[in-house]
Coordinates of C-alpha atoms in Angstrom, one line a residue:
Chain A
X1 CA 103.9 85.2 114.9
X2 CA 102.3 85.5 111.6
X3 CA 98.8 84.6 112.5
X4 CA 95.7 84.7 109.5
X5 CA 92.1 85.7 109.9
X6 CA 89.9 83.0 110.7
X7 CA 87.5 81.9 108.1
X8 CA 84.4 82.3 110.1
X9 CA 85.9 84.5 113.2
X10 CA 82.5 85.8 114.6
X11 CA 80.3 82.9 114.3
X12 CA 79.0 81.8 117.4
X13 CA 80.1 78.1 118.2
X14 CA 82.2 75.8 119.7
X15 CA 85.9 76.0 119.0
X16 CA 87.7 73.0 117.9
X17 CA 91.8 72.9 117.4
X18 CA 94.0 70.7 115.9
X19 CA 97.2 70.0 117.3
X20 CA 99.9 68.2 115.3
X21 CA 103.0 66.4 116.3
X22 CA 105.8 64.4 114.4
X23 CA 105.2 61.7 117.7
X24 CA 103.9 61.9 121.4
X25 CA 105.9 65.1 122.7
X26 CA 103.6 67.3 121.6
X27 CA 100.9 65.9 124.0
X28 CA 102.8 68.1 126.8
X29 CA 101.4 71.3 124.7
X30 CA 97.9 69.7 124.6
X31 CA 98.4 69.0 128.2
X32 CA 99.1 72.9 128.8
X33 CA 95.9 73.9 125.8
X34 CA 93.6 71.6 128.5
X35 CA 94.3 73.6 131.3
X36 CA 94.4 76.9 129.9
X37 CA 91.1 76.4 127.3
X38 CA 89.2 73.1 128.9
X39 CA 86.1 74.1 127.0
X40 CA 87.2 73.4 123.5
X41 CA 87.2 70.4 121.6
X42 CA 90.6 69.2 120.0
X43 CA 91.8 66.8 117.7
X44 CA 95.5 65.9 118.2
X45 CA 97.5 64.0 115.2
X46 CA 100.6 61.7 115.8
X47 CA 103.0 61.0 112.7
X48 CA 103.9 58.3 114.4
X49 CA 105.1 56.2 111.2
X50 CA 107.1 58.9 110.1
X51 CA 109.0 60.1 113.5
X52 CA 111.4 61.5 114.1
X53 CA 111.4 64.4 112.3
X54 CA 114.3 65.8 114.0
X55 CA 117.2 63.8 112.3
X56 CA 115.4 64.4 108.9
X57 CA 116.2 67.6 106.0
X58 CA 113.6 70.6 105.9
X59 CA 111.8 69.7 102.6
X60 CA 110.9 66.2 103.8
X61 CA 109.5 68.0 107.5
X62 CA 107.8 70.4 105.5
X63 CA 106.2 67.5 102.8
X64 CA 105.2 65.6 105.6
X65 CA 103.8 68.5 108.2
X66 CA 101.6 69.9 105.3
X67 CA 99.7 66.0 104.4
X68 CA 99.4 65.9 108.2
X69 CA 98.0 69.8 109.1
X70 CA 95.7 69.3 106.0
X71 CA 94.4 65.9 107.5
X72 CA 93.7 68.3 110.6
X73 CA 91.7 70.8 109.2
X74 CA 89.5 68.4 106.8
X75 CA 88.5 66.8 110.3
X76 CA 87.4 70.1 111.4
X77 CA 90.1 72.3 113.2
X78 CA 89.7 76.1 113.3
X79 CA 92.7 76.7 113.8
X80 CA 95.9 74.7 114.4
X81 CA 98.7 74.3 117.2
X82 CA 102.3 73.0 115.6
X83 CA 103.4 71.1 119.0
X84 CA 106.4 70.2 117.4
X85 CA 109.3 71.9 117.8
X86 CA 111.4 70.7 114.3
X87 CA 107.8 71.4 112.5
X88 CA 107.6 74.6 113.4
X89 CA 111.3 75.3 112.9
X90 CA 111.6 74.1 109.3
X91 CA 108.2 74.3 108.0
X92 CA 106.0 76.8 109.6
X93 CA 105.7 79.2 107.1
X94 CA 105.1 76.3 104.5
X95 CA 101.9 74.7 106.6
X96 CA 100.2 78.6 107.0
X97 CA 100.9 78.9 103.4
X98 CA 98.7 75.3 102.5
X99 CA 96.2 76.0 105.3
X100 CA 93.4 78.8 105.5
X101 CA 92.9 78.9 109.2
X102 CA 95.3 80.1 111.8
X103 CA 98.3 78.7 112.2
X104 CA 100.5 78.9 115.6
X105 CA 103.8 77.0 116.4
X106 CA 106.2 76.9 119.2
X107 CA 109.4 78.3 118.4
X108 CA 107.9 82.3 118.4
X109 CA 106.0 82.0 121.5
X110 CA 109.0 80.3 123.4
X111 CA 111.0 83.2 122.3
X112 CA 108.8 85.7 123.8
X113 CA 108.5 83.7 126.9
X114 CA 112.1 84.2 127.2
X115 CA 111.8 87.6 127.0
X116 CA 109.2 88.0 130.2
X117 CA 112.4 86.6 132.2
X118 CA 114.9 89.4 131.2
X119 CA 114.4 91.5 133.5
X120 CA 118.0 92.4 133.8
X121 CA 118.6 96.1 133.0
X122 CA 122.5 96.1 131.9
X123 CA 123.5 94.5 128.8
X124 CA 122.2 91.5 126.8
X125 CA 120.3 88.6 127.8
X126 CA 121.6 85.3 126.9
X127 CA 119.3 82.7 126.3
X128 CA 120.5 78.8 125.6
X129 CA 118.0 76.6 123.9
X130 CA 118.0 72.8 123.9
X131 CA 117.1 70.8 120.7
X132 CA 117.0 68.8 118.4
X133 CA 119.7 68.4 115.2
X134 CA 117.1 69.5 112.8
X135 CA 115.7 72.3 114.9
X136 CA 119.1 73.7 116.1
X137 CA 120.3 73.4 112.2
X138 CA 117.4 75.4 111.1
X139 CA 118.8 78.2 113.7
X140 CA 114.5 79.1 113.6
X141 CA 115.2 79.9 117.7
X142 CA 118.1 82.1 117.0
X143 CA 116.5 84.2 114.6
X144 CA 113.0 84.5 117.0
X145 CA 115.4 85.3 119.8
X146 CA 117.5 87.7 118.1
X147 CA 114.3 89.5 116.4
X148 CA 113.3 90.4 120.1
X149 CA 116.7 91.7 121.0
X150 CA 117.5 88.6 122.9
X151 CA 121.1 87.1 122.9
X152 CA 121.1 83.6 121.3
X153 CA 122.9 79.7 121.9
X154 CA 122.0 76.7 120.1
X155 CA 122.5 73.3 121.5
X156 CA 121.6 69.9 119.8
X157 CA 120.9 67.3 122.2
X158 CA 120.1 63.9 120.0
X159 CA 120.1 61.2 123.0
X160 CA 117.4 62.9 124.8
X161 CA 114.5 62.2 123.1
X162 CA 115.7 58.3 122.6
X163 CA 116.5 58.6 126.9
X164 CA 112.7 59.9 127.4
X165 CA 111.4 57.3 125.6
X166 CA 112.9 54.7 126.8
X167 CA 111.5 56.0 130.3
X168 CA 114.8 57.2 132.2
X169 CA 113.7 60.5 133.2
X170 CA 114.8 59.9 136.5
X171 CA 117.9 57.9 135.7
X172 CA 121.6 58.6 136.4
X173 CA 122.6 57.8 132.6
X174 CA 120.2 60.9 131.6
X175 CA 122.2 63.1 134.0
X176 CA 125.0 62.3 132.8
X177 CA 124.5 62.7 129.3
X178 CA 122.3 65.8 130.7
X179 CA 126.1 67.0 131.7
X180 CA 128.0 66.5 129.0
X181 CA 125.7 68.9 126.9
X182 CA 124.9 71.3 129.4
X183 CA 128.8 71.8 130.0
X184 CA 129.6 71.6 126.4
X185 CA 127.3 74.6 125.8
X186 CA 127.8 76.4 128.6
X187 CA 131.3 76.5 127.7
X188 CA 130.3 78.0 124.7
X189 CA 127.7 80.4 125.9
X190 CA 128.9 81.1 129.5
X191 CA 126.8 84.4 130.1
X192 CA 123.7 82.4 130.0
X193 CA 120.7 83.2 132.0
X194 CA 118.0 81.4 130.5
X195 CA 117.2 78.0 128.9
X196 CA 114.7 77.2 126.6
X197 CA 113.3 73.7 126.5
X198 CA 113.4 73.5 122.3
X199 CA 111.5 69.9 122.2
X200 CA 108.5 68.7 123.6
X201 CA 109.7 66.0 124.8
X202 CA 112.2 67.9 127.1
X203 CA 109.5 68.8 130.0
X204 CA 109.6 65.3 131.1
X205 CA 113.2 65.5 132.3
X206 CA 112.9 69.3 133.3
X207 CA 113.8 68.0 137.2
X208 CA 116.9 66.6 136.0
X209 CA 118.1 69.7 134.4
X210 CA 117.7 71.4 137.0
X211 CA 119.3 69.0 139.3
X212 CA 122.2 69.0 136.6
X213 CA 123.0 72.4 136.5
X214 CA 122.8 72.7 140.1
X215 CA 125.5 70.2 140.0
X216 CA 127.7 72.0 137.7
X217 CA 127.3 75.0 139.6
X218 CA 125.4 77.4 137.1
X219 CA 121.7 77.3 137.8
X220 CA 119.0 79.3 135.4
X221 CA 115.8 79.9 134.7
X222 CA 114.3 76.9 132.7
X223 CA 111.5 78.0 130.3
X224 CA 109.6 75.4 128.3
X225 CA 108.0 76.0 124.5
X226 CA 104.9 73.8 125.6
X227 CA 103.8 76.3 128.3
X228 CA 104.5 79.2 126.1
X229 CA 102.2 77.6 123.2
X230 CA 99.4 77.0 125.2
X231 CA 99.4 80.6 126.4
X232 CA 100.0 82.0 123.4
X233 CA 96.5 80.1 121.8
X234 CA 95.1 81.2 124.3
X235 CA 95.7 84.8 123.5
X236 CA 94.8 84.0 119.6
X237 CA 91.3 82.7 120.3
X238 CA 90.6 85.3 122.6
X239 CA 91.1 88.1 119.6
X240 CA 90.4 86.0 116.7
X241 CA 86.9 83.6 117.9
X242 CA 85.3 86.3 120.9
X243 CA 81.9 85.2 120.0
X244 CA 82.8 81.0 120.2
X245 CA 80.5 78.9 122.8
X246 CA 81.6 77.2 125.7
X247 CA 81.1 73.3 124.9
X248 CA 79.9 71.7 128.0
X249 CA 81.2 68.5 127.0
X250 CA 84.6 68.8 125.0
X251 CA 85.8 66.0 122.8
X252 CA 89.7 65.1 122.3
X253 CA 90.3 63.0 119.4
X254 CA 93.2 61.2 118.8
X255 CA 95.1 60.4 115.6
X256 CA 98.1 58.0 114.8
X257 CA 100.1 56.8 112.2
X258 CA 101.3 53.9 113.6
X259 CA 101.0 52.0 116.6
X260 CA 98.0 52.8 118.5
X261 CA 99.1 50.8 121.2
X262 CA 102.6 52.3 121.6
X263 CA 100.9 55.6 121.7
X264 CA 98.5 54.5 123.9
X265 CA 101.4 53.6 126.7
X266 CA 104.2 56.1 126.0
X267 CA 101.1 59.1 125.2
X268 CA 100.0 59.1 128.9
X269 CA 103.2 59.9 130.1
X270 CA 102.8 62.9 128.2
X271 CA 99.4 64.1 128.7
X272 CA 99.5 63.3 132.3
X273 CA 96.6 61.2 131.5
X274 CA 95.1 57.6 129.9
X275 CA 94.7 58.3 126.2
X276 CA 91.9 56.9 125.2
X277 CA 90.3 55.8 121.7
X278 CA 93.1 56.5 119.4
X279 CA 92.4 55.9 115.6
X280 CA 95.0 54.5 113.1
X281 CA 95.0 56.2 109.8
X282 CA 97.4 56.6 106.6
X283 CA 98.8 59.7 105.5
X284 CA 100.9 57.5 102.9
X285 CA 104.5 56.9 102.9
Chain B
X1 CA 116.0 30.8 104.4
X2 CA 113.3 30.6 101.7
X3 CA 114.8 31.2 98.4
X4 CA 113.5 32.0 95.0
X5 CA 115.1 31.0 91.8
X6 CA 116.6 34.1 89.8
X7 CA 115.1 35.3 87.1
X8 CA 117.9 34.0 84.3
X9 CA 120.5 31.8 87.0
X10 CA 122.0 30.8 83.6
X11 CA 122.4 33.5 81.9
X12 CA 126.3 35.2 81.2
X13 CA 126.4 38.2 82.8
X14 CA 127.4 40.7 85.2
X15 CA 125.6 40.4 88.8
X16 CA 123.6 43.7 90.2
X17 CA 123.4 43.0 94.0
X18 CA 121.0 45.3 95.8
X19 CA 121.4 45.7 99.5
X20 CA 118.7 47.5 101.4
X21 CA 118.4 49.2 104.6
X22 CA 115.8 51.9 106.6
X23 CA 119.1 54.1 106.8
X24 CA 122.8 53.4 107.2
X25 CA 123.6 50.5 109.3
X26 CA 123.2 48.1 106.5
X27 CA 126.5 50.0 105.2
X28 CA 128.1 47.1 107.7
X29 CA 126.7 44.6 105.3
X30 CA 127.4 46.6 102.1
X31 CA 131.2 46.6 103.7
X32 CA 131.5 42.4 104.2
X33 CA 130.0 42.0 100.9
X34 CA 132.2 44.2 99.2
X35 CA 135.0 42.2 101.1
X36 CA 133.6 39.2 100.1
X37 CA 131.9 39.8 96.5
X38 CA 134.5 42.6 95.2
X39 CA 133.4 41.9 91.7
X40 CA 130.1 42.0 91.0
X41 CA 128.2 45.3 91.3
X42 CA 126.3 46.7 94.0
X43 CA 123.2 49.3 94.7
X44 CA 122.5 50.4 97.9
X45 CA 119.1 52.1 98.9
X46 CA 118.9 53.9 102.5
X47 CA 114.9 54.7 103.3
X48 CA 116.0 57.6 105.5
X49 CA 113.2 59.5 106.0
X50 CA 111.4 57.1 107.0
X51 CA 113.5 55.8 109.7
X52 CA 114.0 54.8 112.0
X53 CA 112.1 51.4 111.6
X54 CA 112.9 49.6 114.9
X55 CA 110.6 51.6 117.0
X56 CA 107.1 50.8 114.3
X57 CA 104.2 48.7 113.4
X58 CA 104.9 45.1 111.3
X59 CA 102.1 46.9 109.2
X60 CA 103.7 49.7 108.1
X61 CA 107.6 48.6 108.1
X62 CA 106.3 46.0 105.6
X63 CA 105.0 48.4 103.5
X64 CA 108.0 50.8 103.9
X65 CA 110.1 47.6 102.9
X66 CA 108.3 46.3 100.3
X67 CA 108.2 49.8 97.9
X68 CA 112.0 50.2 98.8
X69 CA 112.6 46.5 97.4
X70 CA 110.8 46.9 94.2
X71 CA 112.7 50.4 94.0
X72 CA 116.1 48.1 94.0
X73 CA 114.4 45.7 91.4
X74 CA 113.8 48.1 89.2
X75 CA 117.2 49.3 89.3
X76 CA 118.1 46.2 87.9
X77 CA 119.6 44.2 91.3
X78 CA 119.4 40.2 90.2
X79 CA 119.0 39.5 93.9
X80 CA 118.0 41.9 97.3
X81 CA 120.0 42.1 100.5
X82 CA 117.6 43.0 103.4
X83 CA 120.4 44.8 105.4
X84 CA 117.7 45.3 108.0
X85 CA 116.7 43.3 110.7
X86 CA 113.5 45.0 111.6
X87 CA 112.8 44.8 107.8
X88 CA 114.2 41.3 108.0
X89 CA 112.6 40.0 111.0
X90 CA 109.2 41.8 110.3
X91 CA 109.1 41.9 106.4
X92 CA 110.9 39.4 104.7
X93 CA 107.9 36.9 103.2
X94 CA 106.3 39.7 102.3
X95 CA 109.3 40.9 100.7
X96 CA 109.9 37.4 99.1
X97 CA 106.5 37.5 98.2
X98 CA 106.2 40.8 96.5
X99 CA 109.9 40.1 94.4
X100 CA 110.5 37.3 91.4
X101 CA 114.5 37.7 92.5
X102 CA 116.1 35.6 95.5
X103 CA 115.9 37.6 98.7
X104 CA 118.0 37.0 101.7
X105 CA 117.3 38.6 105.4
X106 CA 120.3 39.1 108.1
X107 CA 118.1 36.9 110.8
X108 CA 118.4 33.4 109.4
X109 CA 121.8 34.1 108.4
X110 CA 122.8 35.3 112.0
X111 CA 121.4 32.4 113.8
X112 CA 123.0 29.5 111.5
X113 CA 126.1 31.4 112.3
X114 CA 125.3 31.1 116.3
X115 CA 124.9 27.5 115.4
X116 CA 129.0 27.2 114.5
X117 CA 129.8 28.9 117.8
X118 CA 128.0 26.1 119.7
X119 CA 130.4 23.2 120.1
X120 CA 129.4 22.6 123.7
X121 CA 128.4 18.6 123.5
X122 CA 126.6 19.0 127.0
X123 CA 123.0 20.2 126.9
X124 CA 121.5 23.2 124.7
X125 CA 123.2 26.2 123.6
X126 CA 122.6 29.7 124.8
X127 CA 122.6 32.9 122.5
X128 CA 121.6 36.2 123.9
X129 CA 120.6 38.4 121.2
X130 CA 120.6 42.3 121.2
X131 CA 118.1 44.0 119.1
X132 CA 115.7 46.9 118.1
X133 CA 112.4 47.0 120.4
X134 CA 110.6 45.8 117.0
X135 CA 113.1 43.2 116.2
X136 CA 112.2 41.6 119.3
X137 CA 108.7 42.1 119.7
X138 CA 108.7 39.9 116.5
X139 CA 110.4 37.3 117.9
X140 CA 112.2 36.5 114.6
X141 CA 115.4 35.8 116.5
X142 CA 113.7 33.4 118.5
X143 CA 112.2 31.5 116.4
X144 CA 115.0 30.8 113.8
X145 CA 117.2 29.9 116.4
X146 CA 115.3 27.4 118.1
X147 CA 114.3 26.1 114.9
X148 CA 118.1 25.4 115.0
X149 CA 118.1 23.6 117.9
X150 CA 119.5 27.0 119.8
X151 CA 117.9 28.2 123.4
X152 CA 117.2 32.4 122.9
X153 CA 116.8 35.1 124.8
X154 CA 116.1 38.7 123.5
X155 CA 117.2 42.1 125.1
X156 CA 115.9 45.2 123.0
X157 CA 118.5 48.0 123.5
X158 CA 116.4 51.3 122.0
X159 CA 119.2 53.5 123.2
X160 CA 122.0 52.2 120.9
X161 CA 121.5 53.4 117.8
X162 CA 121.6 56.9 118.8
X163 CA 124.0 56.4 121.1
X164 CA 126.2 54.9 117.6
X165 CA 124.6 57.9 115.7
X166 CA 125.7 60.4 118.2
X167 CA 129.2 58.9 117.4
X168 CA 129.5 57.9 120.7
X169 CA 131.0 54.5 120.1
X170 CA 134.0 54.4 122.4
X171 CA 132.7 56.8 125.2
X172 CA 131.5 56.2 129.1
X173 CA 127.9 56.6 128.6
X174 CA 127.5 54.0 126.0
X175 CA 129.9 51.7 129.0
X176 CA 127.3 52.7 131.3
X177 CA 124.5 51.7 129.1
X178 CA 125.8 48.7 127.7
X179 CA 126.5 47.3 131.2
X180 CA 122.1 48.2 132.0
X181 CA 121.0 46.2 129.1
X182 CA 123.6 43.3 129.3
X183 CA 123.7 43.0 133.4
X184 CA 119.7 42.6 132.8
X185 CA 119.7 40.5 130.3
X186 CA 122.4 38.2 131.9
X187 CA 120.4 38.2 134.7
X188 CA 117.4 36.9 132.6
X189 CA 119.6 34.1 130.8
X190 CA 122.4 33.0 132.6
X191 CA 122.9 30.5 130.5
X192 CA 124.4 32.9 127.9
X193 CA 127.0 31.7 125.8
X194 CA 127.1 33.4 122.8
X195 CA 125.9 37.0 122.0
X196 CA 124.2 37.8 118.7
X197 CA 124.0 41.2 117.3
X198 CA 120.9 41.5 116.1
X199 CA 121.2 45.6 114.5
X200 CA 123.4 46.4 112.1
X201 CA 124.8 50.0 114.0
X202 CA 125.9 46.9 116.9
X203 CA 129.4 46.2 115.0
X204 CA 130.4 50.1 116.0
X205 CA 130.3 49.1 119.3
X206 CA 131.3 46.0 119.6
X207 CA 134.9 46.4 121.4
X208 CA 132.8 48.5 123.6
X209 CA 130.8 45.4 124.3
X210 CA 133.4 43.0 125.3
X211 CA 134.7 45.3 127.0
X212 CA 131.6 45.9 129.3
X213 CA 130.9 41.8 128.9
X214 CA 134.8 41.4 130.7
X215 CA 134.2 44.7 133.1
X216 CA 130.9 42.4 134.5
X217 CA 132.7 39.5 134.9
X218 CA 130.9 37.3 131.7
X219 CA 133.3 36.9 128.4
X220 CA 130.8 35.8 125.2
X221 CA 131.8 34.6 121.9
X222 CA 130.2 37.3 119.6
X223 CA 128.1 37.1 116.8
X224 CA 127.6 39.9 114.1
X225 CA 124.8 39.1 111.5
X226 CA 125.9 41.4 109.0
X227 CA 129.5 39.2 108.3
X228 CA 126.8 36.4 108.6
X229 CA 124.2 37.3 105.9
X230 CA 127.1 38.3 103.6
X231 CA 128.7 34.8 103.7
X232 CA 125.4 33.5 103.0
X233 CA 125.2 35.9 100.3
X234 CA 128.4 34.6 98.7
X235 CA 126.7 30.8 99.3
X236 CA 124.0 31.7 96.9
X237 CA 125.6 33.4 94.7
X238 CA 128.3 30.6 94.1
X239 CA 124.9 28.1 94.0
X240 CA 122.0 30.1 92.1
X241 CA 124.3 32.6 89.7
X242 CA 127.3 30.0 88.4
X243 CA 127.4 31.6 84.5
X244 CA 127.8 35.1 85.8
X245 CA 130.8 36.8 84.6
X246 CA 133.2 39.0 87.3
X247 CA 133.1 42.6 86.7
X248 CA 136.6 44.4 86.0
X249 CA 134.9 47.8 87.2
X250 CA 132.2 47.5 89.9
X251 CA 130.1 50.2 90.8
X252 CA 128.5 50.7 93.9
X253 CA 125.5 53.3 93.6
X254 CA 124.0 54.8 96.7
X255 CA 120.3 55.5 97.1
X256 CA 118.7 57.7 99.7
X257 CA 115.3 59.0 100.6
X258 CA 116.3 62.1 102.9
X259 CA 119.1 64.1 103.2
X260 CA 122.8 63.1 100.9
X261 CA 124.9 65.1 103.0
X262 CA 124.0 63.5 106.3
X263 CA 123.7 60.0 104.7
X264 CA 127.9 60.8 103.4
X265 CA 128.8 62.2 106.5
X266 CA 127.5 59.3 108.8
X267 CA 127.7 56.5 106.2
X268 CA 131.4 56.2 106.1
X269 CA 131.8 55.3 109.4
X270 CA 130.1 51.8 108.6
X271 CA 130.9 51.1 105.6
X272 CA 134.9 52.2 106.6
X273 CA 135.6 54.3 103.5
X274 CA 134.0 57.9 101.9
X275 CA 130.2 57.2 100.7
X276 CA 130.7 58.4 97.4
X277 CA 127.9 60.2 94.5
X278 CA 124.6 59.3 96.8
X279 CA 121.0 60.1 95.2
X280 CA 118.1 61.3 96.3
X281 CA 115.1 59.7 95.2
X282 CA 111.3 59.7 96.3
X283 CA 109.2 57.1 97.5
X284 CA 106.1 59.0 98.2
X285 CA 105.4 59.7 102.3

């Protein structure tokens, strides 16, 4: 990924990051950021007034991603997660352009994540990645995929972020409607051996995917963008801050555009944990 | 409903009627008005990136609803449409409040029109209404019905919009999860005897709801607020603009705030004919 320098790289002290979402899926990422670097502090952001972002065209993504990842870094961040798959897709390039500190989304490092599983030594490997409309339109996967040699399949999957919210993660609905896109895009992309979680919000029903395609007979390796992420900061403030401190007691912040309550109750389910002390605040719009 | 007098009621001229929506559902309305109202001339504003608004704060729908109105007054609509029952149910005084033109909602509308249905002479009248998870956390519905006299019960369906958006209007999933929501709700209020749709996307599915309403053994006279608030339209047009002159060449003009070519491509399913010459505009967010 295209990564900047740091504006102060080697001063010593403690790290902060900003993480940015359109909504609460990208708490899965700061779940994965909290076990991989517990001792920084972090500030996530939640444009929960303008979600989804996935239905919506790439220059109003990119307008709004920009307000929000410069909200982030006038609160502090040094550098900045994009936990948002349709963010990263359509307007990655436009938030490293407004922002001076180092930028990382999740499309690139779920691509190379992919590419740790093909460990088959004839022919291509096919990779199918789940999605939303926006992200699958921007074909941003495709082109990461392809760049590392990797065979690519797109698949928009609308209904499941509207399923996870409405809590049926575990429900027979979601496997159906879990089956009519996994057949639909198997048909199309039958030498798959690998699927990429595209959305953040997709880790919650990872079970029933699996369960799915072990029902329609065609089981794979199921890798998820969040994960990948989290790693791949890790790696970036290894290089780019050696000489940060350890912060004995990290902070997270939380930031919302709407709701605080909502995000309060559907957040945890995310994180894996209560969200505490959220904070309302207007980006406009 | 509250109503404001126009501007010039007197006056001889041509009537602008602006119809407003968070995206394209209030097409439904757009379409009985134009069934109703073929002469006078019509512009239609969808706040699409901003949607959707069912799942948001009163806080910031109102704000969202109020900039869209005075975007439609300054078009030069005589009187405003709120196509939207989140922005009806949520909205509308503020709406009334911010606008000098006559303003009319879909909820009051809806429930006088569950008020004809109920010719039962024995004890109250039931109406179930579906909804939006805001819609009903407002308790709009509730309260102009039993202003009316009318018992109410409230069942917020977050999965049918995208279900309707995912085009999957006559399909087995959308069976499966109208017969959840309705077999609960029924369960909840017995009672039922009339159902009110309480979203404008609900007239795309409604053969599939009497169809799941016979499949669970409980038939309901059915209710759709968008015929409702255009009759009431008509009502106050006939009252409050009796001077104006019928228009040999009505024009209806399309507004949206995100992408034209989805708002085209989805739009002419509810408004039942092509979505002609849509323009973008920006209201800031």
């Amino acid at each position: 990924m295209t990564e900047r320098p740091a504006a102060q790289p080697n001063t010593a002290k403690s790290l902060t990051i900003g993480v940015f979402d359109s909504g609460f899926g990208g708490l899965t990422v700061l779940r994965a950021l909290l076990a991989l670097i517990p001792d920084a502090h972090y500030i996530f952001l939640g444009d929960t007034a303008r979600l989804p972002y996935g239905s919506k065209s790439r220059e109003t993504v990119a307008r709004y991603a920009v307000s929000s990842a410069k909200f982030l870094q006038a609160q502090g961040a040094d550098l900045l997660v994009i936990a948002c798959n349709t963010a990263t897709a359509l307007a990655l390039p436009d938030i490293q352009e407004a922002l001076p500190i180092p930028v990382i989304g999740v499309v690139e490092p779920g691509a190379h994540a992919a590419l740790t599983t093909s460990s088959f030594p004839d022919g291509p490997h096919h990779v199918l990645v789940l999605a939303t409309a926006a992200t699958v339109q921007s074909h941003a996967y495709t082109r990461a995929l392809n760049a590392l040699g990797l065979e690519a399949c797109e698949k928009a999957c609308p209904l499941l972020v509207p399923l996870v919210e409405e809590g049926w993660t575990n429900h027979p609905v979601t496997d159906d409607v879990l089956k009519i896109y996994l057949t639909e895009a198997l048909a199309a992309a039958p030498a798959t051996q690998t699927l990429l979680l595209g959305c953040t919000h997709y880790p919650l029903i990872e079970q029933a995917i699996h369960r799915t395609l072990d029902a329609i007979g065609h089981p794979l390796t199921i890798i998820d963008s969040a994960d990948a992420a989290a790693r791949a900061t890790a790696a970036l403030v290894a290089r780019q801050f050696p000489n940060r401190t350890s912060d004995a007691k990290p902070t997270c912040t939380f930031y919302a555009t709407d709701s605080i309550e909502k995000f309060q109750r559907l957040g945890s389910n995310f994180l894996g944990k209560p969200v505490a002390e959220v904070n309302l605040i207007d980006l406009g719009g």
